Tab-separated table of C-alpha atoms and ligand atoms in Angstrom:
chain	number	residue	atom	x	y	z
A	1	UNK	CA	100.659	76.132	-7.746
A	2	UNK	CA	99.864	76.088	-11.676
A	3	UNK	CA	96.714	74.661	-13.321
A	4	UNK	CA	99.086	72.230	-15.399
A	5	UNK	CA	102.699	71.705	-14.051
A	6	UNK	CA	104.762	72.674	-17.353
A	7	UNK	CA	106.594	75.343	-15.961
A	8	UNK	CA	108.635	75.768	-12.928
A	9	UNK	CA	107.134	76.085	-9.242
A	10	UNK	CA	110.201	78.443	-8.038
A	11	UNK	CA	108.189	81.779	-8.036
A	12	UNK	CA	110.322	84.995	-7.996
A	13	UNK	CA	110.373	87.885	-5.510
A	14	UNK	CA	109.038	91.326	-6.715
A	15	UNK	CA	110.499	93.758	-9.025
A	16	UNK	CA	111.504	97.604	-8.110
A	17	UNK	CA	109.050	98.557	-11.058
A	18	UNK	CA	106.390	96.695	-8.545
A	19	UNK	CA	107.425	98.352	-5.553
A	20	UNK	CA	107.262	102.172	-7.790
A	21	UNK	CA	103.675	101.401	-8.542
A	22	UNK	CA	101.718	104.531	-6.645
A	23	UNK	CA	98.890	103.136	-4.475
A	24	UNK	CA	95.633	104.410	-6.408
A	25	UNK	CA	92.522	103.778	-5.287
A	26	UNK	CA	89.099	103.360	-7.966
A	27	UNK	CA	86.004	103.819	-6.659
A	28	UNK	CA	83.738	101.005	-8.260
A	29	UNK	CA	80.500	101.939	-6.455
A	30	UNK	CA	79.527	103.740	-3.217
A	31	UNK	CA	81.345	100.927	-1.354
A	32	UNK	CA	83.836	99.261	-3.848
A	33	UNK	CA	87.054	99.808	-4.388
A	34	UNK	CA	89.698	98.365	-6.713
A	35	UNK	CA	93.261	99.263	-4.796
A	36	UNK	CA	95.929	99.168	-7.812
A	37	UNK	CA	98.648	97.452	-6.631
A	38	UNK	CA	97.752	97.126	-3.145
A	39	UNK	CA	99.035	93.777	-2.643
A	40	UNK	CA	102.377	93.642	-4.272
A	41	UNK	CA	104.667	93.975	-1.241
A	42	UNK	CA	102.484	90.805	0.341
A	43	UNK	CA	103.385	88.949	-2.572
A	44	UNK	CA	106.891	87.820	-2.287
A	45	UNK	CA	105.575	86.031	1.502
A	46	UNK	CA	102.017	84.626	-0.240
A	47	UNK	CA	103.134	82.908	-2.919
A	48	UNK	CA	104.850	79.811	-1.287
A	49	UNK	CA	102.286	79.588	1.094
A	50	UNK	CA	99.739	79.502	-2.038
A	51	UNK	CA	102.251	77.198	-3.532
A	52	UNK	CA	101.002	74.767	-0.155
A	53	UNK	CA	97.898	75.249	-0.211
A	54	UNK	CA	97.568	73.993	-3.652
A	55	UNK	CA	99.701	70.685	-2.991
A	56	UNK	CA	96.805	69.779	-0.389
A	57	UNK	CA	93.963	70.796	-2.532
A	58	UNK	CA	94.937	70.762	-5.952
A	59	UNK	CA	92.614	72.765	-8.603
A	60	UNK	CA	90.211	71.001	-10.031
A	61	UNK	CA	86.975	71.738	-12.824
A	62	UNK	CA	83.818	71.772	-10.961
A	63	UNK	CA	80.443	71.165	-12.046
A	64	UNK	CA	77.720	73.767	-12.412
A	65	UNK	CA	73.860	72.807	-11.821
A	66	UNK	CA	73.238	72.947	-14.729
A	67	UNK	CA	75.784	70.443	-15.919
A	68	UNK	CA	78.499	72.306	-17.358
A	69	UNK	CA	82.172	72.426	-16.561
A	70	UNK	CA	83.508	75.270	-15.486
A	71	UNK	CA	86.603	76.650	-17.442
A	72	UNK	CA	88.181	78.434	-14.034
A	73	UNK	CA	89.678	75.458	-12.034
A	74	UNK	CA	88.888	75.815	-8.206
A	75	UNK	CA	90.373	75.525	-4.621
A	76	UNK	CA	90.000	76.633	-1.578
A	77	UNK	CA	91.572	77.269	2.292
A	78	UNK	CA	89.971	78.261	5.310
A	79	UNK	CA	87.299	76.650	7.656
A	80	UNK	CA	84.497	76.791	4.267
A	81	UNK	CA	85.401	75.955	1.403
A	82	UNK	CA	83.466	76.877	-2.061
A	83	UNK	CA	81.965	74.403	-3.905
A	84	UNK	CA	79.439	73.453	-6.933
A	85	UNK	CA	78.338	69.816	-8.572
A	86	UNK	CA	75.024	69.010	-10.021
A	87	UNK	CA	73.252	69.240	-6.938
A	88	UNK	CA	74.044	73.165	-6.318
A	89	UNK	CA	76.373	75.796	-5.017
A	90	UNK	CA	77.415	75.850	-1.308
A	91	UNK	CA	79.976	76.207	1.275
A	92	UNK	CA	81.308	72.819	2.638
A	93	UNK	CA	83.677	72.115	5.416
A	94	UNK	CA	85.170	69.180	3.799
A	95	UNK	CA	86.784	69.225	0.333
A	96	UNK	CA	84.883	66.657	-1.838
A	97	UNK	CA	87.891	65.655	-3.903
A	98	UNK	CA	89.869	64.465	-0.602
A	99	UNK	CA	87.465	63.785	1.561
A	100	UNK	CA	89.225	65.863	4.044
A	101	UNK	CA	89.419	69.525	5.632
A	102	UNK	CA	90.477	72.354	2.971
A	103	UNK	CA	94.101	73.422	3.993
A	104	UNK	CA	93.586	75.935	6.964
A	105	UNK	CA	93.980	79.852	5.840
A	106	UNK	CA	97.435	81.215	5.909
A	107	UNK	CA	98.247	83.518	7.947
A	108	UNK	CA	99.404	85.861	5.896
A	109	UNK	CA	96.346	85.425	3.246
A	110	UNK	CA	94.104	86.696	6.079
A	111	UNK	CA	96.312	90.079	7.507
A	112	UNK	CA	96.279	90.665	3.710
A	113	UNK	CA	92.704	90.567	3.465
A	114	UNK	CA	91.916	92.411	6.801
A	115	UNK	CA	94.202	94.670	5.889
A	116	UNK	CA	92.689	95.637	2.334
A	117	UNK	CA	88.875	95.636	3.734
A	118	UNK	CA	90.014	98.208	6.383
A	119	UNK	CA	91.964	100.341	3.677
A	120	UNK	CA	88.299	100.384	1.962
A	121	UNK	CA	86.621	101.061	5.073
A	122	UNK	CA	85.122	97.674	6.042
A	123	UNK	CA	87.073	97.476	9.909
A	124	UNK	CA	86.927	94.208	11.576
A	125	UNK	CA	86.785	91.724	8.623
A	126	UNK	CA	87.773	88.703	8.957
A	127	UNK	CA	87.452	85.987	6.489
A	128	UNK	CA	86.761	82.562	6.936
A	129	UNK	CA	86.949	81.009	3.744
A	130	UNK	CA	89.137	81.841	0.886
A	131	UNK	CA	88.336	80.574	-2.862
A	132	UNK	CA	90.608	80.168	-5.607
A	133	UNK	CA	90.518	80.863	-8.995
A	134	UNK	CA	92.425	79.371	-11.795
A	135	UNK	CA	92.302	81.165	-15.230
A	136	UNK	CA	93.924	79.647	-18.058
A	137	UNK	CA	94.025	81.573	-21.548
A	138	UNK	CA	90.049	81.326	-22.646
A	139	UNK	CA	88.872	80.820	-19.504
A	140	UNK	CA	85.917	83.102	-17.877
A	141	UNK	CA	83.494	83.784	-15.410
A	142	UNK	CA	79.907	84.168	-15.950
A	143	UNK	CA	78.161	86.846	-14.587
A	144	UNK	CA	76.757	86.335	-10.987
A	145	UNK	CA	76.563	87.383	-7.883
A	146	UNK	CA	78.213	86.160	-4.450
A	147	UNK	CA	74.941	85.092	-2.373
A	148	UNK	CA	75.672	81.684	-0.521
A	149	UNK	CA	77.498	83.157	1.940
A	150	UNK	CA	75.285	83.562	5.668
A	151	UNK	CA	76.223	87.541	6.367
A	152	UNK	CA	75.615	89.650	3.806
A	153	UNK	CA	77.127	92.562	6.044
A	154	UNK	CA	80.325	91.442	5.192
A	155	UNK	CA	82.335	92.328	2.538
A	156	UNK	CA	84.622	90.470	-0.393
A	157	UNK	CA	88.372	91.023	-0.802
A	158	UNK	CA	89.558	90.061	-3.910
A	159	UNK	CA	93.016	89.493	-4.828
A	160	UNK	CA	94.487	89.149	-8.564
A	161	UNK	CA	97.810	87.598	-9.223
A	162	UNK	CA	99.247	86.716	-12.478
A	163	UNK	CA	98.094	87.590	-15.865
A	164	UNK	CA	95.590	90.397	-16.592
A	165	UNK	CA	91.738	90.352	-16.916
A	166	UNK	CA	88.992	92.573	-17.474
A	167	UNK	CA	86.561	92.383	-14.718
A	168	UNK	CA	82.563	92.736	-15.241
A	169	UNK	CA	81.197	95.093	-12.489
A	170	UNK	CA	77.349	95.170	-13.034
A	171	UNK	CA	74.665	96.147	-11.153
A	172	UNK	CA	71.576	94.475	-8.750
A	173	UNK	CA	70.010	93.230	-12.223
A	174	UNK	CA	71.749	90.784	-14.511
A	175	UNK	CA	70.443	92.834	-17.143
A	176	UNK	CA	72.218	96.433	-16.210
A	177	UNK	CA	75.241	97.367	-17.604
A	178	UNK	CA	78.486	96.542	-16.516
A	179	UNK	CA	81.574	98.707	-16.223
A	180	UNK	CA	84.782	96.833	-17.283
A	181	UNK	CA	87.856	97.021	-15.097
A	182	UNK	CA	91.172	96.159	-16.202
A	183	UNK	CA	92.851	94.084	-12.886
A	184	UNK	CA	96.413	93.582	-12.604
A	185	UNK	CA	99.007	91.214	-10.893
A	186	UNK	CA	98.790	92.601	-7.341
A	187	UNK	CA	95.677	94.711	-7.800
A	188	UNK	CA	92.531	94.476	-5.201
A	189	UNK	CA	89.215	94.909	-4.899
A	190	UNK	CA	87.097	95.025	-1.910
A	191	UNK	CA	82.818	95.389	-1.691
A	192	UNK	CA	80.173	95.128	0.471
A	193	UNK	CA	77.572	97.368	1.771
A	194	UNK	CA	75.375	98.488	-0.786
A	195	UNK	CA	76.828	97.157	-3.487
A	196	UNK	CA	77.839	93.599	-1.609
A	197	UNK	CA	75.218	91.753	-4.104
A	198	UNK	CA	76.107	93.374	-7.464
A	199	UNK	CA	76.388	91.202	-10.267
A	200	UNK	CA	80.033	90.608	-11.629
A	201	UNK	CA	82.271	88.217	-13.756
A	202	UNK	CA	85.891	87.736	-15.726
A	203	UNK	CA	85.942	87.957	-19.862
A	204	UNK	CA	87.505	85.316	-21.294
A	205	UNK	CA	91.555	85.530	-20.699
A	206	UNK	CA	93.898	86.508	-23.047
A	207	UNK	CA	97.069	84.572	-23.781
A	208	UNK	CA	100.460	86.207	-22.073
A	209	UNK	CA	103.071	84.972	-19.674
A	210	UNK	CA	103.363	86.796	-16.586
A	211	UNK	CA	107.461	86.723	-15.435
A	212	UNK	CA	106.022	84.994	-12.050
A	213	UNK	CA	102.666	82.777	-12.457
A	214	UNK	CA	103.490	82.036	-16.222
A	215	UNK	CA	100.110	81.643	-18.543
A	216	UNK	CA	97.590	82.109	-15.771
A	217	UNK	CA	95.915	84.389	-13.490
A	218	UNK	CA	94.973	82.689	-9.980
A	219	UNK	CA	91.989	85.273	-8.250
A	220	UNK	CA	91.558	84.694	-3.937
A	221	UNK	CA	88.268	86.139	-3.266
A	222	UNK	CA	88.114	85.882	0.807
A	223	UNK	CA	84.894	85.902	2.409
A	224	UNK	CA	82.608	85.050	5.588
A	225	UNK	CA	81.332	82.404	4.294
A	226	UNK	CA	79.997	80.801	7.805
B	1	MD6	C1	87.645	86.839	-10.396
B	1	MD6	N1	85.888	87.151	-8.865
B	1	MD6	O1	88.042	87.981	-10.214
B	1	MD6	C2	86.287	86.415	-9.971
B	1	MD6	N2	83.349	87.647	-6.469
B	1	MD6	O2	88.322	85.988	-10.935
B	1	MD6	C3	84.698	87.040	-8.292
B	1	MD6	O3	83.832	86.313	-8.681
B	1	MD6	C4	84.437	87.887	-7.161
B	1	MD6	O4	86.404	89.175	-7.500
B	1	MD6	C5	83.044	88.409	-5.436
B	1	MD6	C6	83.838	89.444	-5.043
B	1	MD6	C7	84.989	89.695	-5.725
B	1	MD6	C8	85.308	88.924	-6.818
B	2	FE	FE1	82.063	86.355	-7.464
């Protein structure tokens, strides 16, 4: 499930310190929500299937329109999976690298993700298309927002694992200011609504070993994409 395979693929169960973390909820806009540590006792089950999913679509550096690699590698399970090369950005149903369908969503990736959207009161989500994010130490994410998706009703669940970021919340302008949120291993956030098309992005990722996914973070961001 790493970007490189240096380290070991056993992944460890969670710690007591993980299951002590209180269950906090930030309020990020009028309807987005970072829930600290709302994942962590969904981790221990998520990881191997993650582990799978990546052995059928391993990440890979895709192409922007404009020609530039991106530092995050990609993947993605589900029905859609996202995609970019130099003739755009867009949901496909067949992963270009294999020529095949992404690896179907596991189950327990999508009763996490309905499960988070309801906590933030988006009832009756259900994703059909989950993307993966690779950061290595350096990598980023530009700002932008999430618009090639059909329904714009519903919302994003976004799950961090692994090392920590700082998160870019913006506003409905590239231009506004952003707010920056520290996410941690375990942490997610969920928006839609009013704020569904707010601009965001990752600052470049500082170096650290997290005791389970090593020198990465890996983001899911699950969406209804069709
Ligand atoms: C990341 N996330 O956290 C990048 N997009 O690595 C996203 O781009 C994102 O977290 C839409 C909704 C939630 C997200
Ligand atoms: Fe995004």
């Amino acid at each position: 499930m790493r970007c490189s395979d240096t380290e070991p693929s056993s992944l460890g169960l969670f710690s007591e310190s993980d299951l002590q973390q209180p269950a906090r909820s930030d309020a990020l806009g009028p309807q987005a929500w970072v829930l600290r540590g709302f994942a962590l006792p969904w981790i221990e089950r998520l990881l191997p299937r993650l582990d799978e999913v990546l052995a059928a679509a391993p990440f890979r550096h895709m192409v922007t329109p404009g020609g530039f690699s991106m530092s995050v590698g990609l993947s993605s399970c589900g029905q859609w999976g996202w995609t970019t090369d130099r003739s755009g950005y867009r949901y496909s149903r067949i992963d270009p690298q294999s020529l095949r369908p992404w690896p179907a969503m596991p189950e327990v990736f999508r009763q996490l993700a309905e499960a988070a959207a309801d906590a933030a009161g988006f009832s009756r989500f259900t994703p059909d298309s989950c993307l993966i994010n690779c950061y290595r130490p350096g990598a980023k994410m530009s700002l932008h927002q999430d618009k090639n998706e059909h329904d714009f009703n519903a919302p994003i669940v976004s799950l961090s694992l692994g090392l920590p970021a700082i998160f870019l919340f913006g506003g409905q302008q590239r231009s506004d200011q952003s707010q920056r949120v520290p996410l941690l291993h375990g942490d997610v956030v969920v928006w839609g609504g009013v704020d569904r098309l707010r601009y965001h992005g990752v600052l470049p990722l500082k170096d650290g070993n997290h005791p389970q996914l090593g020198q990465q973070r890996i983001n899911l961001t699950f969406r209804l994409a069709g």
